[in-house]
Coordinates of C-alpha atoms and ligand atoms in Angstrom, one line a residue:
X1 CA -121.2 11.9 -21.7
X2 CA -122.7 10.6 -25.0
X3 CA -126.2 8.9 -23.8
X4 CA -127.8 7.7 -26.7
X5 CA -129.7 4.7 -27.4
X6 CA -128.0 4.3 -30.7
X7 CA -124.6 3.2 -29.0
X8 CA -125.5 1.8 -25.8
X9 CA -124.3 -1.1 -24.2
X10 CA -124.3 -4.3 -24.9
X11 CA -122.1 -3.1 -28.0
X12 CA -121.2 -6.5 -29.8
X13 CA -123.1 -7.6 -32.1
X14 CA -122.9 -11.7 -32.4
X15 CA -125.2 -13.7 -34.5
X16 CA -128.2 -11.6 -34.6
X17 CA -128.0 -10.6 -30.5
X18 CA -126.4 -7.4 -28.8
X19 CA -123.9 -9.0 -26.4
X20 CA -121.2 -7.5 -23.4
X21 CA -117.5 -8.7 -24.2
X22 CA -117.6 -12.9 -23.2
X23 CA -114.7 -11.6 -20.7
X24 CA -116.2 -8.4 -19.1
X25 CA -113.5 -6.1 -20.7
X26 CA -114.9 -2.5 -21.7
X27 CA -113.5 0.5 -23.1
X28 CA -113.4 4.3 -22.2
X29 CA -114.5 6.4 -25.8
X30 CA -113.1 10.0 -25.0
X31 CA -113.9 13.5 -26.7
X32 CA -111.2 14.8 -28.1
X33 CA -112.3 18.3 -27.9
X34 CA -112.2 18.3 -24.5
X35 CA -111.0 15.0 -23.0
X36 CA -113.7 14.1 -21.4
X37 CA -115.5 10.6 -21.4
X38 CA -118.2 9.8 -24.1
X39 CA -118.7 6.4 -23.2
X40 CA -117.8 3.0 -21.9
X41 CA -118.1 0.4 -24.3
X42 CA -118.1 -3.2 -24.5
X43 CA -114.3 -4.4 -25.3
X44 CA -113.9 -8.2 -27.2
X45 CA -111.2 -10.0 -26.5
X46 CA -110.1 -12.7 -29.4
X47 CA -112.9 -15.4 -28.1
X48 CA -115.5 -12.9 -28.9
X49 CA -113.9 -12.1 -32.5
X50 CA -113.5 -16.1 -33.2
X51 CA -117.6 -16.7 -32.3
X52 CA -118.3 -13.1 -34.5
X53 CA -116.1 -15.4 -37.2
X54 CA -118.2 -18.6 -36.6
X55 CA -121.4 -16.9 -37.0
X56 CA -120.6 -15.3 -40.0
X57 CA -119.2 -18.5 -41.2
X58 CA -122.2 -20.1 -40.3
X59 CA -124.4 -17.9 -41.9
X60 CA -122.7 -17.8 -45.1
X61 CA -122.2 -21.9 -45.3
X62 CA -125.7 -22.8 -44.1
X63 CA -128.1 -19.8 -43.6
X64 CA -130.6 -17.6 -46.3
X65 CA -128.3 -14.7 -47.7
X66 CA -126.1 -15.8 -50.1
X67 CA -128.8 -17.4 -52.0
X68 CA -131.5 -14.5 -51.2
X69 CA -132.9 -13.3 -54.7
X70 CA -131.2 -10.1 -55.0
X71 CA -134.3 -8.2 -55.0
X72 CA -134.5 -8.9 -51.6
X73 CA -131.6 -7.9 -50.3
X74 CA -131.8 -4.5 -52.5
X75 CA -134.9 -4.1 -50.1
X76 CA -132.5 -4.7 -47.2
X77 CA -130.2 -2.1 -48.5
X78 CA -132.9 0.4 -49.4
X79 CA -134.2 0.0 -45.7
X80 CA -131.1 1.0 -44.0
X81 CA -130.9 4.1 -46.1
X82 CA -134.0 5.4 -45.1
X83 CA -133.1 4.3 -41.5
X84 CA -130.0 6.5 -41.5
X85 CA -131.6 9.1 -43.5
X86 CA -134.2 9.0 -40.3
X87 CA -131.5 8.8 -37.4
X88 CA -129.5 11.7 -39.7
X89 CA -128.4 14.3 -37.0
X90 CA -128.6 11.8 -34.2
X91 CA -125.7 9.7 -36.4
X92 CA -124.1 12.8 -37.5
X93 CA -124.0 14.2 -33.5
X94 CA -122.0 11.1 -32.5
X95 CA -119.6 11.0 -35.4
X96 CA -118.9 14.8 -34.2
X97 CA -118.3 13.8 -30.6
X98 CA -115.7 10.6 -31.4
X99 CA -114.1 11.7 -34.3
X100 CA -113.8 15.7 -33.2
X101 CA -114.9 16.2 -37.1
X102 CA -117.5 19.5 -37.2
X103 CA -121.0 18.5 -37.1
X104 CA -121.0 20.0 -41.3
X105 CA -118.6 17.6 -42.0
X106 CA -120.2 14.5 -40.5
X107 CA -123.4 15.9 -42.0
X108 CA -122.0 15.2 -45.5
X109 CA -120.1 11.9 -44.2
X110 CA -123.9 10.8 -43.7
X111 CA -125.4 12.2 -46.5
X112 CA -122.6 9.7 -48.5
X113 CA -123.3 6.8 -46.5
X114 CA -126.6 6.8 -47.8
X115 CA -126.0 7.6 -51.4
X116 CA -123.2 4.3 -51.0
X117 CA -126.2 2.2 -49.3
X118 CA -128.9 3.5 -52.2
X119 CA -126.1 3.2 -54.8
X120 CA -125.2 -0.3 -54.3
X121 CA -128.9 -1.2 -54.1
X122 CA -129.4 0.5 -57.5
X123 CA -126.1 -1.4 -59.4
X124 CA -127.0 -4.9 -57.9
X125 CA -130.4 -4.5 -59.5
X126 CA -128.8 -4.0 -62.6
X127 CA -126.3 -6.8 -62.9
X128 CA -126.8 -10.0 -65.1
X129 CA -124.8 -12.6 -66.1
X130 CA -122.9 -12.8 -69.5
X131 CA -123.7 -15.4 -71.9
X132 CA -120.5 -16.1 -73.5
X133 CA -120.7 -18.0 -76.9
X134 CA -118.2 -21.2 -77.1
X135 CA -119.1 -21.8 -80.7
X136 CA -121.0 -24.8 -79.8
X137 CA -124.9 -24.0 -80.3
X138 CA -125.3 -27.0 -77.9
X139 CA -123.5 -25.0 -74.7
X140 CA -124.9 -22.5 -73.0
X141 CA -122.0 -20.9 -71.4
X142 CA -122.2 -18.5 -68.5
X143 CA -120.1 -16.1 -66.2
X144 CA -122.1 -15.7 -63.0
X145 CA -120.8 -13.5 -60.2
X146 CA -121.2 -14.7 -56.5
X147 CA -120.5 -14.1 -53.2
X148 CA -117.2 -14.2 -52.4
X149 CA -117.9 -15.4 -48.5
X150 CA -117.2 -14.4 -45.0
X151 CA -115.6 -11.3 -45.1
X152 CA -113.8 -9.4 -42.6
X153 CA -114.1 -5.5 -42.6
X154 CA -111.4 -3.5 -41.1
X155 CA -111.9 0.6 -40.5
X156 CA -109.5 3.4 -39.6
X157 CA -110.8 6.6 -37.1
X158 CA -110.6 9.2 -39.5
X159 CA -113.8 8.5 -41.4
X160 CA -115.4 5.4 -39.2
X161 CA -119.2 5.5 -40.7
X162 CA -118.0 6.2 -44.0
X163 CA -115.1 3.8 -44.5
X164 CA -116.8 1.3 -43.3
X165 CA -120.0 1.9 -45.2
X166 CA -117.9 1.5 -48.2
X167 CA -117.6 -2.0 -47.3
X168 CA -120.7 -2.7 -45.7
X169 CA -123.3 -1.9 -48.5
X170 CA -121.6 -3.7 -51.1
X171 CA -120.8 -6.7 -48.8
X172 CA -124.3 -7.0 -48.2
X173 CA -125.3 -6.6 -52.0
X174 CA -122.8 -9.2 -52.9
X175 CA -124.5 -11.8 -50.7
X176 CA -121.8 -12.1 -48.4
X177 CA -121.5 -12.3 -44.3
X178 CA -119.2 -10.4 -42.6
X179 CA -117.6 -9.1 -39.6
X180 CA -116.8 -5.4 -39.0
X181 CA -114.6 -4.0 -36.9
X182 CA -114.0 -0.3 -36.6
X183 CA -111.0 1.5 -35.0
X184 CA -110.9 1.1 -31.2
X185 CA -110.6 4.8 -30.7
X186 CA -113.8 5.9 -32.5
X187 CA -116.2 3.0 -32.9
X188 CA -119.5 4.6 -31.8
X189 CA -120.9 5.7 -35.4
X190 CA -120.2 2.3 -36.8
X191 CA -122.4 0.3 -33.1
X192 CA -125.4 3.0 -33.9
X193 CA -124.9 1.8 -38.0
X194 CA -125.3 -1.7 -36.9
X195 CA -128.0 -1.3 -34.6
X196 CA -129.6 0.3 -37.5
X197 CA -129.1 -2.4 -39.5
X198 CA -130.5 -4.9 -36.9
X199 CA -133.9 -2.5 -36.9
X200 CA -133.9 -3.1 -41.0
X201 CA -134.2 -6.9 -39.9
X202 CA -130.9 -8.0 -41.7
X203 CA -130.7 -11.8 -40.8
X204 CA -128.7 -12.8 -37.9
X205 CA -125.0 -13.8 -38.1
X206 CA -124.9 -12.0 -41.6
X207 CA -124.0 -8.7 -40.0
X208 CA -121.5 -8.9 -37.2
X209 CA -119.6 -6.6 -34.8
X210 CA -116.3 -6.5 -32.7
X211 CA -115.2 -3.4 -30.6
X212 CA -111.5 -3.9 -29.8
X213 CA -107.9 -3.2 -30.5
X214 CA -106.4 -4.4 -34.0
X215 CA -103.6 -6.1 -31.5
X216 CA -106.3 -8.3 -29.5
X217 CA -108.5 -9.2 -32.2
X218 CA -106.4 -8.6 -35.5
X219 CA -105.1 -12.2 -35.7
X220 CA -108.8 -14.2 -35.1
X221 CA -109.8 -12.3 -38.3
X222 CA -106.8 -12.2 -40.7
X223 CA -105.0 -15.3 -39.4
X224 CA -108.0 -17.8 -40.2
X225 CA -108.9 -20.2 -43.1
X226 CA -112.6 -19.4 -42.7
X227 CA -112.3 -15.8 -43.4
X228 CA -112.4 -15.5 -47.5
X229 CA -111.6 -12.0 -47.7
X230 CA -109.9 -8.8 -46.2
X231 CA -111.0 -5.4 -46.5
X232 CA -108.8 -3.3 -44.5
X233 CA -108.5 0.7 -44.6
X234 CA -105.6 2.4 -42.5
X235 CA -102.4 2.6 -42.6
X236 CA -99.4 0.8 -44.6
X237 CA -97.5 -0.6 -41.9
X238 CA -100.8 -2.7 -40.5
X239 CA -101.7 -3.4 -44.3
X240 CA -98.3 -5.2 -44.8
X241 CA -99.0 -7.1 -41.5
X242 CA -102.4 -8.3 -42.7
X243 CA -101.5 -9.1 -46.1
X244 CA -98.2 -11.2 -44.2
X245 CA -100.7 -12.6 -41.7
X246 CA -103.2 -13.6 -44.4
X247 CA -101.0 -15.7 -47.1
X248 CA -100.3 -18.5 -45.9
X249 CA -104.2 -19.3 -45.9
X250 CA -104.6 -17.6 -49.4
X251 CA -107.2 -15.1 -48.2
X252 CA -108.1 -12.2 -50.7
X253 CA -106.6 -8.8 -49.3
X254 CA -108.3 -5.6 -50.2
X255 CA -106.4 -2.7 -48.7
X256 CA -106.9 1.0 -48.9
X257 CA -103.8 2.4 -47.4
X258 CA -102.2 5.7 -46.5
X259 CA -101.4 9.0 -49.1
X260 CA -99.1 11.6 -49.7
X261 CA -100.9 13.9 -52.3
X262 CA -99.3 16.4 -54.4
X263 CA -101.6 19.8 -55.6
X264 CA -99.4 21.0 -58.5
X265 CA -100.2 24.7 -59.1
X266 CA -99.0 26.1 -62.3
X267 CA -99.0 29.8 -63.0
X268 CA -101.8 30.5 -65.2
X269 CA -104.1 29.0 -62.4
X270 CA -106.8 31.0 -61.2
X271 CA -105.2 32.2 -57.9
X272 CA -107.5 32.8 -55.4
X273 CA -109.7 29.2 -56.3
X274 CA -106.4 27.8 -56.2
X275 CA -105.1 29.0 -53.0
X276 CA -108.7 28.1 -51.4
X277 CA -108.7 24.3 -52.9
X278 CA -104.9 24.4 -51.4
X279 CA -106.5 25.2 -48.0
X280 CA -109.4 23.0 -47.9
X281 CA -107.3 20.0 -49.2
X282 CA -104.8 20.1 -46.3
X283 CA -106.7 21.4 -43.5
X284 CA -110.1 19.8 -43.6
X285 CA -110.5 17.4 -40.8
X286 CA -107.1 18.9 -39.3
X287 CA -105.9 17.4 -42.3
X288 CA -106.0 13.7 -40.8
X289 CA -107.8 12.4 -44.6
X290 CA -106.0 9.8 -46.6
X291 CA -106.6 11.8 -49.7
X292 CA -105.2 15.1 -47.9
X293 CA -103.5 17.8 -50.1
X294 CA -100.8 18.1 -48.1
X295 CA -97.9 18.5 -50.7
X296 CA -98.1 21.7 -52.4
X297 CA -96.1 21.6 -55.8
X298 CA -96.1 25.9 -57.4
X299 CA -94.9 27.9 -59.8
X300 CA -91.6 29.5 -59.1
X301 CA -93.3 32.5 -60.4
X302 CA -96.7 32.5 -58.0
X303 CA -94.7 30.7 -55.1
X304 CA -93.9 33.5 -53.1
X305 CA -97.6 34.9 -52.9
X306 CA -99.2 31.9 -52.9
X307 CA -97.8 30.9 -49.9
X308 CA -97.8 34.3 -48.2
X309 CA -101.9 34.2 -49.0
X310 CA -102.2 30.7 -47.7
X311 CA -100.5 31.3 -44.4
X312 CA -102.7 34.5 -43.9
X313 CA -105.6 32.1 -45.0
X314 CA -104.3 29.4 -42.6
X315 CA -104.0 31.6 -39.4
X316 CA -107.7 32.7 -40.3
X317 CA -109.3 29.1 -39.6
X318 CA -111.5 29.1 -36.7
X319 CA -110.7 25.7 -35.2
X320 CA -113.0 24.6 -32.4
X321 CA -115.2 22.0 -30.6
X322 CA -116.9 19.8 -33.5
X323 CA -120.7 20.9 -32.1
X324 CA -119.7 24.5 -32.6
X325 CA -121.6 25.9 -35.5
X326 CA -118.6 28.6 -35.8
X327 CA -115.9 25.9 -35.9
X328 CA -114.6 25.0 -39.0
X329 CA -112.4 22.5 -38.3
X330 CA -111.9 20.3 -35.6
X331 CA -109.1 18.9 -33.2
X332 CA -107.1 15.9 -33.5
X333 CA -108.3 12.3 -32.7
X334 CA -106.4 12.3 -29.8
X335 CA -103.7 13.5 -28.0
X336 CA -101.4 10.3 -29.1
X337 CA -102.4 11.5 -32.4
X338 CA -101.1 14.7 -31.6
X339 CA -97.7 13.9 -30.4
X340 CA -97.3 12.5 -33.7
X341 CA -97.9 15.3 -35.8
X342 CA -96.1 17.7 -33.1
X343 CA -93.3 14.7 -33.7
X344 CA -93.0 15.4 -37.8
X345 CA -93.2 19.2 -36.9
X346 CA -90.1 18.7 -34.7
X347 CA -88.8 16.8 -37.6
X348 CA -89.3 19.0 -40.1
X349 CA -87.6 22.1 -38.2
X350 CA -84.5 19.4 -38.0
X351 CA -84.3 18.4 -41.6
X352 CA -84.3 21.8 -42.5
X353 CA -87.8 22.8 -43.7
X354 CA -88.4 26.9 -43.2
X355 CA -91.6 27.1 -40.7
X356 CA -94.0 29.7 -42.3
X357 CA -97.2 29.5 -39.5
X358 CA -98.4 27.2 -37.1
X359 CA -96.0 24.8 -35.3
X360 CA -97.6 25.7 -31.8
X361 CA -100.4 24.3 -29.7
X362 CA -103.0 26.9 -29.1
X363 CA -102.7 29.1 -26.3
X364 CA -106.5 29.1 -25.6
X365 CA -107.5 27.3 -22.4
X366 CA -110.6 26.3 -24.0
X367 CA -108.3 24.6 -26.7
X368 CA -105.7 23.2 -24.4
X369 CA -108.5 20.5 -22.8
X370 CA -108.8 19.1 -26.6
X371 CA -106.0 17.7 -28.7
X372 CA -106.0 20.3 -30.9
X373 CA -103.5 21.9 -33.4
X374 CA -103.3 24.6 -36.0
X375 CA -102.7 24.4 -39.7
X376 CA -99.0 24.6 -39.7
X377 CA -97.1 25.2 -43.3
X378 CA -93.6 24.5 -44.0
X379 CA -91.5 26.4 -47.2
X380 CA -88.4 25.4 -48.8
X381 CA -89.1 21.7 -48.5
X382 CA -87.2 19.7 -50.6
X383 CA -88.2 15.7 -52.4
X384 CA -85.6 13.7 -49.6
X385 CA -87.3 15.2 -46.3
X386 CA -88.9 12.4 -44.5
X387 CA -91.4 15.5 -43.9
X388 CA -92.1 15.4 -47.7
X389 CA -92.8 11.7 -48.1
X390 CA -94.0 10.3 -45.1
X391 CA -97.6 10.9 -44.5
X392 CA -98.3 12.9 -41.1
X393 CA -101.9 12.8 -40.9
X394 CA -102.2 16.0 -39.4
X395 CA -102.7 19.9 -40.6
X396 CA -99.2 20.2 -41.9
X397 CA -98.2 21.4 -45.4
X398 CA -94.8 21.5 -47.1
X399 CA -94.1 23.6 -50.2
X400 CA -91.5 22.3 -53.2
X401 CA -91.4 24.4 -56.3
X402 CA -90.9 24.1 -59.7
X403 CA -90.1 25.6 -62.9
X404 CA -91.0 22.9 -65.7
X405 CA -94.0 21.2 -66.6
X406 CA -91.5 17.8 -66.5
X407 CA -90.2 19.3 -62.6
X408 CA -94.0 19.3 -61.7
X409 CA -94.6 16.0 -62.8
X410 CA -91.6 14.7 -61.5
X411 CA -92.0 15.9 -58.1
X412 CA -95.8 14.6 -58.3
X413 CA -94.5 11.1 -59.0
X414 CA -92.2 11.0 -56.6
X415 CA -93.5 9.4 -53.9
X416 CA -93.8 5.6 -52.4
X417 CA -97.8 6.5 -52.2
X418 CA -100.1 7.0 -55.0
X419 CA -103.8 7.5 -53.8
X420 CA -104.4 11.0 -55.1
X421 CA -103.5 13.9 -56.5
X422 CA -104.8 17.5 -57.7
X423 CA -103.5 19.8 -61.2
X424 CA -104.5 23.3 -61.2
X425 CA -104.1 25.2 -64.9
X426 CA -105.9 27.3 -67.0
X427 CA -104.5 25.4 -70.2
X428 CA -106.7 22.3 -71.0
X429 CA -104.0 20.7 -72.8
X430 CA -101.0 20.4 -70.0
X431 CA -103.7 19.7 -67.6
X432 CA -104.7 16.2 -70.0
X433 CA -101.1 15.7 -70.4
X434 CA -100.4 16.2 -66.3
X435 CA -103.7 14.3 -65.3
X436 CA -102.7 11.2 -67.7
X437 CA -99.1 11.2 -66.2
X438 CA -99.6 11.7 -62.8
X439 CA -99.2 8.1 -61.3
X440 CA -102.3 7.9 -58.6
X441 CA -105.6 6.3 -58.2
X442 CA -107.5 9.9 -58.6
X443 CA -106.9 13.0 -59.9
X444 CA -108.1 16.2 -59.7
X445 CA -108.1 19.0 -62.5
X446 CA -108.8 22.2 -61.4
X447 CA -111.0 20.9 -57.9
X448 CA -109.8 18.7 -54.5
X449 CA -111.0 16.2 -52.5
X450 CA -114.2 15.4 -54.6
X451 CA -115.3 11.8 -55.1
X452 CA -118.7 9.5 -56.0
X453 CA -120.1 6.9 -55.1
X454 CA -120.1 5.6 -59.0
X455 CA -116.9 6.0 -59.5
X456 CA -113.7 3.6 -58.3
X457 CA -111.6 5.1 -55.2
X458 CA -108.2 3.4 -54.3
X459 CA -104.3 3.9 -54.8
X460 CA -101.7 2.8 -56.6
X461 CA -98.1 2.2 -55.1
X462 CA -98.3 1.8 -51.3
X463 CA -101.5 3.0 -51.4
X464 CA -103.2 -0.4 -51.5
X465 CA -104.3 -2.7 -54.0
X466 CA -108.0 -2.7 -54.8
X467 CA -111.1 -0.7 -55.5
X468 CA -113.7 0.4 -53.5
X469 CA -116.9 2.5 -54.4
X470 CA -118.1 2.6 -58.1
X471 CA -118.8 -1.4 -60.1
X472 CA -114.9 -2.5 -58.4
X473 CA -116.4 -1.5 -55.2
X474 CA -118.8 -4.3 -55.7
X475 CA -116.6 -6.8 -57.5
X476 CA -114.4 -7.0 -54.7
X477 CA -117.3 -9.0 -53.0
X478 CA -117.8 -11.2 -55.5
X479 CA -116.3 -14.6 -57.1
X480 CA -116.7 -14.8 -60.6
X481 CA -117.8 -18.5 -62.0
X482 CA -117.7 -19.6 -65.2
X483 CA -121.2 -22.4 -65.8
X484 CA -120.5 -24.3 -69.0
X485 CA -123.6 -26.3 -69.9
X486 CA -124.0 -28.8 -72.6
X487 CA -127.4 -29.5 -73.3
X488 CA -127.0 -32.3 -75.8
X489 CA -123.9 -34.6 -74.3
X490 CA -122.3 -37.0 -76.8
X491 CA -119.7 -39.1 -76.5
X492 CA -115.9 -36.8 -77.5
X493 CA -113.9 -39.5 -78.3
X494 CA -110.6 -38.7 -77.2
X495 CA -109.6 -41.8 -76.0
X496 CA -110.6 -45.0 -78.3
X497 CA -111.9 -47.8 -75.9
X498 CA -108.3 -49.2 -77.5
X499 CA -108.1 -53.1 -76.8
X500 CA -104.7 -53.6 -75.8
Ligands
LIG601 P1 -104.3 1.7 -38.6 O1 -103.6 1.0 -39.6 O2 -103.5 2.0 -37.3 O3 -105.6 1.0 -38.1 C1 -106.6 0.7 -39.0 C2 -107.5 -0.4 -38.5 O4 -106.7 -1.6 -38.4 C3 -108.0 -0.2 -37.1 O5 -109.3 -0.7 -36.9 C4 -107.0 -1.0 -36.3 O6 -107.4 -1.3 -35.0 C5 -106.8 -2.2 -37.1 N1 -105.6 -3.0 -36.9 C6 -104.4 -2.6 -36.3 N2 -103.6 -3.6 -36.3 C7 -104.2 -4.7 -36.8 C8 -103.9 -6.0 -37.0 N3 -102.7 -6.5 -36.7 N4 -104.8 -6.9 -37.6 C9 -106.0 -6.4 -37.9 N5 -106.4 -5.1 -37.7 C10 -105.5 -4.3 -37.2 O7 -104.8 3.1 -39.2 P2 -105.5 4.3 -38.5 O8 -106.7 3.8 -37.8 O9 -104.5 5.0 -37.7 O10 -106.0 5.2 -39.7 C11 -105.2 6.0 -40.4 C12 -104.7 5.5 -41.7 O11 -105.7 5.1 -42.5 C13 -103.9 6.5 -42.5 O12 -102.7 5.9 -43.0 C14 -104.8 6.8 -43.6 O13 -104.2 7.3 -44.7 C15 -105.5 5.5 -43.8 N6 -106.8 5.7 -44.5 C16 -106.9 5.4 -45.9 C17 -108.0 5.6 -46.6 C18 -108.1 5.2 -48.0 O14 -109.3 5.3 -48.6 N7 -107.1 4.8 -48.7 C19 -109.2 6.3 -46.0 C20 -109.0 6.6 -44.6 C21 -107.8 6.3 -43.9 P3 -107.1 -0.4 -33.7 O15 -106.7 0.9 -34.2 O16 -108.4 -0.4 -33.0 O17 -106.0 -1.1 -32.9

């Protein structure tokens, strides 16, 4: 049982006060390293998400934030940083015990949300408006950038604190009020973020927070005209529903969606930092991370030991109970999630995919109370196998080869996704020529899996549509208005004053 004071009830978060659900409903949060109970948790139901909606509506419309001086809310932003960077292994400890992820791991996921927080604070300082000459020495023309307005925040479970950080800090630069709610399966890092930011003295109503399923709540934040904007991060199915839900009342949509990301090895790659990247891009987090390397794409002439060195790799990866210092990875989110992957396993064996390792639950008792799995690999995948092209979200890897610089890229391209990719090569040439070509919102050359907070992270293809992180990141919160002021009126003269 998780009992700390960082994600104890009440857990909503309504206009400024910590609230139970309006209809009593709560929620059981379960470790999935061993299945036991974390914590019972407030659950909304859709009155709850309509009043988190009103109060941010109201706070936009009517309170302080929007029109704050920007300095200020840097101050905010700057506050919350050193808050988290305070409550750093207490934040990191829960992340670990909902999400399964290694205490390292959630370590770093902390160490970025507070780089995102202090990064946003640092670009907000530093943006001005653009004076745009008309021509006219009697206009003063400007672009100003505003707050775009109530926004409504939407995380997955794979990286709660983090995803929704991404949205957070620059929603709260920007000016805007918003409503956050975080996958009903691992919401406790995102209650203890909020409480944070209710110690850092944000406002009331700018900041609020919903525990509940996407299918009870889902509609009182997409489905409304006094939500402006959409930032959703999960999967392309519920992305298609939001955007569906949210046309008819013109809401912006901002969606980070789903990968299937090739790692193109060619032969004159150094092998052994090859085969490691390989490793670490498909089976960190039990490989359930958008931007997983989870199609391999070698050499013909390496492919045979390459994938003979990552299998022996792969069956050396301790996997174990997150607060295990000797783990390195983690199990899966939960034993639904399991049945998936253990689904697209089944799959894969069907469609005709040559199981290398993996491909079994452990034997372990220890490991049989948690949903875990082991890195599994799959040869002799081919570009039609629903195994190759549907993401899994799990620690599976399927191997293609190639022969041609034009196969590799090929085979990279071919996919509905486009969120990432990774080249490995020791010429610097192909790898310009493959990193230009390759058709996805990051790629690697010769490293995978890295990103900053300065620079733009998002896909193309069914991978979403705008940016997060980096100057987008911060534009997506923001309306752009054009002032056009004429300080010495006359009279234009288009129409004559005709008598007629
Ligand atoms: P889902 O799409 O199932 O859920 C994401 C969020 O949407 C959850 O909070 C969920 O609530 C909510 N939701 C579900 N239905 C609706 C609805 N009708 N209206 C509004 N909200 C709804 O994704 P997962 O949580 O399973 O996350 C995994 C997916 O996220 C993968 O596809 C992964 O690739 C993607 N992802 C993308 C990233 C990127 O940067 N591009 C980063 C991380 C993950 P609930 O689950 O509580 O019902």
């Amino acid at each position: 049982m998780l009992d700390d004071e960082l994600c104890s009830p009440p857990n909503l978060y309504i206009d400024g006060k910590w609230v139970h659900a309006a209809g009593g409903g709560t929620r059981e949060i379960v470790n999935p390293a061993d299945g036991s109970v974390l914590a019972t948790i407030d659950e909304a139901d859709r009155a709850d998400a309509v009043g988190a909606v009103a109060a941010a509506r109201a706070a936009f419309d009517t309170g302080g934030w929007p029109r704050t001086p920007v300095a200020e809310r840097i101050g905010y932003l700057l506050r919350i940083a050193e808050l988290l960077d305070a409550e750093r292994d207490a934040m990191a400890r829960i992340e670990t015990l909902d999400t399964g992820k290694t205490l390292r791991e959630s370590h770093i996921d902390i160490d970025d949300v507070i780089a995102v927080f202090r990064y946003y604070a640092n670009l907000a300082s530093t943006q001005a408006d653009r004076l745009v000459d008309t021509g006219d020495p009697a206009v003063i023309s400007r672009v100003v950038r505003e707050p775009v307005g109530v926004c409504a925040l939407i995380a997955p479970w794979n990286y709660p604190l983090l995803q929704m950080s991404w949205k957070i800090a620059p929603a709260l630069a920007a000016g805007c009020t918003m409503v956050a709610k975080p996958s009903e399966v691992t919401p406790l890092s995102t209650i203890a973020l909020v409480k944070l930011i209710d110690r850092a003295g944000v406002p009331p109503g700018v900041v609020n927070l919903i525990q509940s399923s996407g299918a009870t709540v889902g509609s009182a934040l997409t489905d409304t005209p006094d939500v402006d904007l959409i930032s959703f991060t999960g999967g392309a199915q519920t992305g298609a529903t939001i955007a569906r839900t949210a046309a008819p009342h013109i809401t912006r949509v901002a969606l980070e969606l789903g990968g299937k990301n090739p790692h193109i090895i060619f032969p004159d790659a150094d092998f052994d930092s090859a085969v490691d990247a390989v490793l670490t891009g498909a089976f960190l987090h039990s490989g359930q991370v958008c931007s997983a390397g989870t199609r391999l794409i070698v050499h013909d002439t390496i492919a045979d030991r390459f994938v003979a060195e990552l299998a022996r790799r792969a069956q050396r990866i301790r996997f174990g109970p997150g607060l295990d210092p000797a783990s390195e990875t983690g199990p899966l989110v939960s034993e639904q999630h399991r049945d998936k992957v253990e689904a697209y396993v089944a799959l894969g064996i069907s469609e005709g995919a040559r199981l290398v390792t993996g491909g079994e639950r452990p034997a372990d008792p220890v490991l049989r109370a948690g949903s875990f799995y082991p890195p599994t690999i799959f040869d002799d995948c081919r570009r039609w196998m629903r195994l190759v092209q549907e993401e899994t979200f799990g620690p599976i890897l399927t191997v293609e080869r190639f022969g041609t610089e034009a196969q590799a890229l090929a085979l990279g391209n071919d996919t509905a996704y486009g969120l990432a990719a990774g080249v490995r090569t020791a010429d610097a040439a192909l790898g310009e020529r493959m990193v230009r070509a390759l058709r996805h919102g990051t790629v690697w050359l010769n490293d995978f899996g890295y990103y900053t907070p300065a620079a733009e992270w998002g896909g193309f293809g069914r991978s979403g549509t705008g940016r997060e992180l980096g100057p987008s990141g911060l534009a997506e919160y923001q309306e752009t208005k054009h002032i056009w002021h004429n300080t010495a009126p006359t009279v234009g003269g288009w129409f004559a004053d005709n008598d007629n």
